[in-house]
Amino acid sequence: GQQLNQSPQSMFIQEGEDVSMNCTSSSIFNTWLWYKQDPGEGPVLLIALYKAGELTSNGRLTAQFGITRKDSFLNISASIPSDVGIYFCAGRIQGAQKLVFGQGTRLTINP
Amino acid sequence: DAGITQSPRHKVTETGTPVTLRCHQTENHRYMYWYRQDPGHGLRLIHYSYGVKDTDKGEVSDGYSVSRSKTEDFLLTLESATSSQTSVYFCAISESKGRGTGELFFGEGSRLTVL
């Protein structure tokens, strides 16, 4: 089935560093969502994007809906230990009903 | 708290036995979903519902059936569990925005082990 290419698959950073991750596809999307999942929990919605070029922030997190409508980016500034987890992108292809998910980026932070 | 409760949260069963997972929502949302999450595969859609008694298949529906007899409950049944169905199962809900699904909100997951 349709998949999103999410990268990187994992990141090992120092506390205080900035983080960038992205999702790309060959299809055009009209919705992008970013989720975070902590161990043993369900994914929690961080940011939702609905328009090409849209840039939205949630605290230290900033996400953008790519202008080509085929990609999205998530940035985390000044990382802290509680940012550890798996981050997923999800998108809805134009004309489709269901969401497709990226395979996740596992973030590890060294104090 | 998205008002979603999954039960059971953990279950160990044997191959060939039937298993039912329950998802209960208090948000009165129209759409409900069952996903499974496995290493290397991310979240994959099993079945979803767009209203009472209205369901459709997802990308990995073989071996699973669902029922939705009332808005708040969505049941996932494995008629005869197999080891390949060992996974973490997530229920999600959404209210439609425009023509399609809006933001999905997930439950805490049900970990199923089939021996």
CSV table of C-alpha atoms in Angstrom, one decimal:
chain,number,residue,atom,x,y,z
A,1,GLY,CA,0.0,0.0,0.0
A,2,GLN,CA,0.9,3.7,-0.1
A,3,GLN,CA,3.6,4.6,2.3
A,4,LEU,CA,5.4,7.7,3.4
A,5,ASN,CA,9.1,7.8,3.6
A,6,GLN,CA,10.1,9.1,7.0
A,7,SER,CA,13.6,10.0,7.8
A,8,PRO,CA,15.8,9.6,9.7
A,9,GLN,CA,14.7,6.3,11.2
A,10,SER,CA,16.6,7.1,14.4
A,11,MET,CA,18.5,10.0,15.9
A,12,PHE,CA,20.9,10.1,18.8
A,13,ILE,CA,21.5,13.7,20.0
A,14,GLN,CA,22.7,15.7,23.0
A,15,GLU,CA,20.3,17.5,25.2
A,16,GLY,CA,19.9,21.1,24.0
A,17,GLU,CA,20.4,20.3,20.3
A,18,ASP,CA,17.8,21.0,17.6
A,19,VAL,CA,16.1,18.1,15.8
A,20,SER,CA,14.8,17.9,12.2
A,21,MET,CA,12.9,15.1,10.6
A,22,ASN,CA,10.8,14.8,7.5
A,23,CYS,CA,8.3,12.8,5.5
A,24,THR,CA,8.1,12.6,1.7
A,25,SER,CA,5.9,10.9,-0.8
A,26,SER,CA,5.3,10.7,-4.5
A,27,SER,CA,1.7,11.5,-4.0
A,28,ILE,CA,0.0,14.9,-3.3
A,29,PHE,CA,-1.4,15.3,0.3
A,30,ASN,CA,-4.0,17.6,1.6
A,31,THR,CA,-3.4,16.8,5.3
A,32,TRP,CA,-0.3,16.3,7.4
A,33,LEU,CA,-0.3,15.2,11.0
A,34,TRP,CA,2.6,14.7,13.4
A,35,TYR,CA,2.4,12.4,16.3
A,36,LYS,CA,4.6,11.4,19.2
A,37,GLN,CA,4.5,8.0,20.9
A,38,ASP,CA,6.0,7.3,24.3
A,39,PRO,CA,6.8,3.7,25.4
A,40,GLY,CA,3.6,1.7,26.2
A,41,GLU,CA,1.3,4.5,25.1
A,42,GLY,CA,-0.7,5.4,22.1
A,43,PRO,CA,0.4,8.1,19.6
A,44,VAL,CA,-0.5,11.6,20.7
A,45,LEU,CA,-1.2,14.3,18.1
A,46,LEU,CA,1.3,17.2,18.1
A,47,ILE,CA,0.5,19.3,15.1
A,48,ALA,CA,-2.0,19.2,12.3
A,49,LEU,CA,-1.4,21.0,8.9
A,50,TYR,CA,-4.1,21.5,6.2
A,51,LYS,CA,-2.6,24.0,3.7
A,52,ALA,CA,0.4,23.9,1.5
A,53,GLY,CA,3.1,26.2,2.9
A,54,GLU,CA,1.5,26.3,6.3
A,55,LEU,CA,3.9,26.6,9.2
A,56,THR,CA,2.6,25.8,12.7
A,57,SER,CA,4.2,25.8,16.1
A,58,ASN,CA,3.4,24.0,19.3
A,59,GLY,CA,5.9,25.2,21.9
A,60,ARG,CA,9.4,24.1,20.9
A,61,LEU,CA,7.9,22.1,18.0
A,62,THR,CA,7.4,23.6,14.5
A,63,ALA,CA,6.0,21.7,11.5
A,64,GLN,CA,5.6,22.7,7.9
A,65,PHE,CA,3.4,21.5,5.1
A,66,GLY,CA,5.7,21.4,2.1
A,67,ILE,CA,4.9,23.8,-0.8
A,68,THR,CA,4.9,20.9,-3.3
A,69,ARG,CA,2.3,19.1,-1.0
A,70,LYS,CA,4.4,16.0,-1.2
A,71,ASP,CA,6.4,16.5,2.0
A,72,SER,CA,6.3,17.8,5.6
A,73,PHE,CA,8.9,18.7,8.2
A,74,LEU,CA,9.0,18.6,12.0
A,75,ASN,CA,11.6,20.6,13.9
A,76,ILE,CA,12.2,20.4,17.7
A,77,SER,CA,14.3,23.2,19.2
A,78,ALA,CA,16.5,22.9,22.3
A,79,SER,CA,15.7,19.3,23.0
A,80,ILE,CA,15.0,18.1,26.5
A,81,PRO,CA,14.9,14.6,28.0
A,82,SER,CA,11.1,14.3,27.7
A,83,ASP,CA,11.3,14.7,24.0
A,84,VAL,CA,12.5,11.1,23.8
A,85,GLY,CA,10.1,8.9,21.9
A,86,ILE,CA,9.0,7.9,18.4
A,87,TYR,CA,7.7,10.6,16.1
A,88,PHE,CA,5.3,9.6,13.3
A,89,CYS,CA,4.1,11.6,10.4
A,90,ALA,CA,0.7,10.8,8.9
A,91,GLY,CA,-1.0,12.2,5.8
A,92,ARG,CA,-4.2,12.0,3.8
A,93,ILE,CA,-3.7,11.7,0.1
A,94,GLN,CA,-5.8,14.1,-2.0
A,95,GLY,CA,-9.1,12.4,-2.9
A,96,ALA,CA,-8.6,9.6,-0.4
A,97,GLN,CA,-10.4,8.9,2.9
A,98,LYS,CA,-7.8,7.2,5.0
A,99,LEU,CA,-4.5,8.3,6.5
A,100,VAL,CA,-1.2,6.7,5.7
A,101,PHE,CA,1.6,6.7,8.3
A,102,GLY,CA,5.3,7.0,8.1
A,103,GLN,CA,7.4,4.3,9.9
A,104,GLY,CA,8.5,6.6,12.6
A,105,THR,CA,11.7,8.4,13.8
A,106,ARG,CA,13.0,7.2,17.1
A,107,LEU,CA,14.6,10.0,19.1
A,108,THR,CA,17.2,9.3,21.8
A,109,ILE,CA,18.7,12.1,23.9
A,110,ASN,CA,21.9,11.9,25.8
A,111,PRO,CA,21.9,14.1,28.9
B,1,ASP,CA,-7.4,12.6,27.3
B,2,ALA,CA,-9.2,11.7,24.1
B,3,GLY,CA,-12.0,9.7,25.8
B,4,ILE,CA,-11.0,6.4,24.4
B,5,THR,CA,-10.8,3.2,26.4
B,6,GLN,CA,-9.4,-0.1,25.1
B,7,SER,CA,-9.9,-3.4,26.8
B,8,PRO,CA,-8.2,-5.6,27.6
B,9,ARG,CA,-4.8,-3.8,27.7
B,10,HIS,CA,-2.9,-7.0,27.7
B,11,LYS,CA,-3.9,-10.5,26.6
B,12,VAL,CA,-2.0,-13.8,26.1
B,13,THR,CA,-3.9,-16.5,24.2
B,14,GLU,CA,-3.2,-19.7,22.3
B,15,THR,CA,-3.3,-20.3,18.6
B,16,GLY,CA,-6.8,-21.1,17.4
B,17,THR,CA,-8.7,-19.4,20.1
B,18,PRO,CA,-11.1,-16.5,19.4
B,19,VAL,CA,-10.2,-13.0,20.7
B,20,THR,CA,-12.2,-9.9,20.9
B,21,LEU,CA,-10.8,-6.4,21.6
B,22,ARG,CA,-13.1,-3.6,22.6
B,23,CYS,CA,-12.8,0.1,22.0
B,24,HIS,CA,-15.1,2.5,23.8
B,25,GLN,CA,-15.3,6.2,23.1
B,26,THR,CA,-17.1,9.0,25.0
B,27,GLU,CA,-16.7,11.7,22.3
B,28,ASN,CA,-19.6,10.6,20.0
B,29,HIS,CA,-17.2,10.7,17.1
B,30,ARG,CA,-18.4,9.2,13.8
B,31,TYR,CA,-15.2,7.5,12.7
B,32,MET,CA,-13.5,4.6,14.6
B,33,TYR,CA,-10.4,2.7,13.5
B,34,TRP,CA,-8.4,-0.4,14.4
B,35,TYR,CA,-4.7,-0.3,13.7
B,36,ARG,CA,-1.9,-2.8,14.5
B,37,GLN,CA,1.6,-1.7,15.2
B,38,ASP,CA,4.6,-3.9,14.5
B,39,PRO,CA,8.3,-3.2,14.4
B,40,GLY,CA,9.4,-2.3,10.9
B,41,HIS,CA,5.8,-1.7,9.7
B,42,GLY,CA,4.6,1.3,11.7
B,43,LEU,CA,0.8,1.6,12.0
B,44,ARG,CA,-1.3,-0.4,9.6
B,45,LEU,CA,-5.1,0.0,9.3
B,46,ILE,CA,-7.1,-3.2,9.9
B,47,HIS,CA,-10.7,-2.0,9.7
B,48,TYR,CA,-12.6,1.2,10.2
B,49,SER,CA,-16.1,2.3,10.8
B,50,TYR,CA,-17.9,5.4,9.5
B,51,GLY,CA,-21.0,4.9,11.5
B,52,VAL,CA,-23.2,2.4,13.3
B,53,LYS,CA,-23.1,-0.8,11.3
B,54,ASP,CA,-21.0,0.8,8.6
B,55,THR,CA,-17.5,-0.7,8.4
B,56,ASP,CA,-14.9,-1.2,5.7
B,57,LYS,CA,-11.6,-3.0,5.3
B,58,GLY,CA,-8.2,-1.5,5.7
B,59,GLU,CA,-4.9,-2.7,4.3
B,60,VAL,CA,-4.4,-5.7,6.6
B,61,SER,CA,-7.9,-7.0,7.2
B,62,ASP,CA,-7.4,-10.7,6.6
B,63,GLY,CA,-8.2,-12.8,9.7
B,64,TYR,CA,-10.0,-9.9,11.4
B,65,SER,CA,-13.7,-8.9,11.6
B,66,VAL,CA,-15.3,-5.9,13.3
B,67,SER,CA,-18.7,-4.8,14.5
B,68,ARG,CA,-20.2,-1.5,15.6
B,69,SER,CA,-23.6,-1.8,17.0
B,70,LYS,CA,-23.6,1.6,18.7
B,71,THR,CA,-21.7,4.8,18.2
B,72,GLU,CA,-19.5,4.4,21.3
B,73,ASP,CA,-18.2,0.8,20.8
B,74,PHE,CA,-16.1,-0.7,18.1
B,75,LEU,CA,-15.1,-4.4,18.5
B,76,LEU,CA,-12.2,-6.2,16.8
B,77,THR,CA,-12.5,-10.0,16.6
B,78,LEU,CA,-9.9,-12.5,15.7
B,79,GLU,CA,-12.0,-15.6,15.0
B,80,SER,CA,-9.0,-18.0,15.3
B,81,ALA,CA,-5.9,-16.3,16.5
B,82,THR,CA,-2.5,-17.0,14.9
B,83,SER,CA,1.0,-16.2,16.0
B,84,SER,CA,1.3,-13.6,13.2
B,85,GLN,CA,-1.4,-11.6,14.9
B,86,THR,CA,0.8,-11.1,17.9
B,87,SER,CA,0.9,-7.3,18.0
B,88,VAL,CA,-0.1,-4.1,19.7
B,89,TYR,CA,-3.5,-3.0,18.6
B,90,PHE,CA,-4.6,0.6,18.7
B,91,CYS,CA,-8.1,2.0,18.4
B,92,ALA,CA,-8.5,5.6,17.1
B,93,ILE,CA,-11.3,8.0,16.6
B,94,SER,CA,-11.9,11.0,14.5
B,95,GLU,CA,-14.6,13.5,13.5
B,96,SER,CA,-14.8,14.2,9.8
B,97,LYS,CA,-13.5,17.4,8.5
B,98,GLY,CA,-14.5,18.4,5.0
B,99,ARG,CA,-14.7,15.3,2.8
B,100,GLY,CA,-12.4,13.0,4.8
B,101,THR,CA,-11.0,12.1,8.2
B,102,GLY,CA,-9.7,14.8,10.4
B,103,GLU,CA,-7.3,14.4,13.2
B,104,LEU,CA,-7.0,10.9,14.6
B,105,PHE,CA,-6.9,10.4,18.4
B,106,PHE,CA,-5.6,7.1,19.7
B,107,GLY,CA,-6.3,4.9,22.6
B,108,GLU,CA,-3.5,3.5,24.8
B,109,GLY,CA,-3.2,0.2,23.0
B,110,SER,CA,-3.9,-3.5,23.6
B,111,ARG,CA,-0.9,-5.8,23.6
B,112,LEU,CA,-1.9,-9.3,22.3
B,113,THR,CA,0.4,-12.3,22.4
B,114,VAL,CA,-0.6,-15.5,20.6
B,115,LEU,CA,1.4,-18.5,21.7
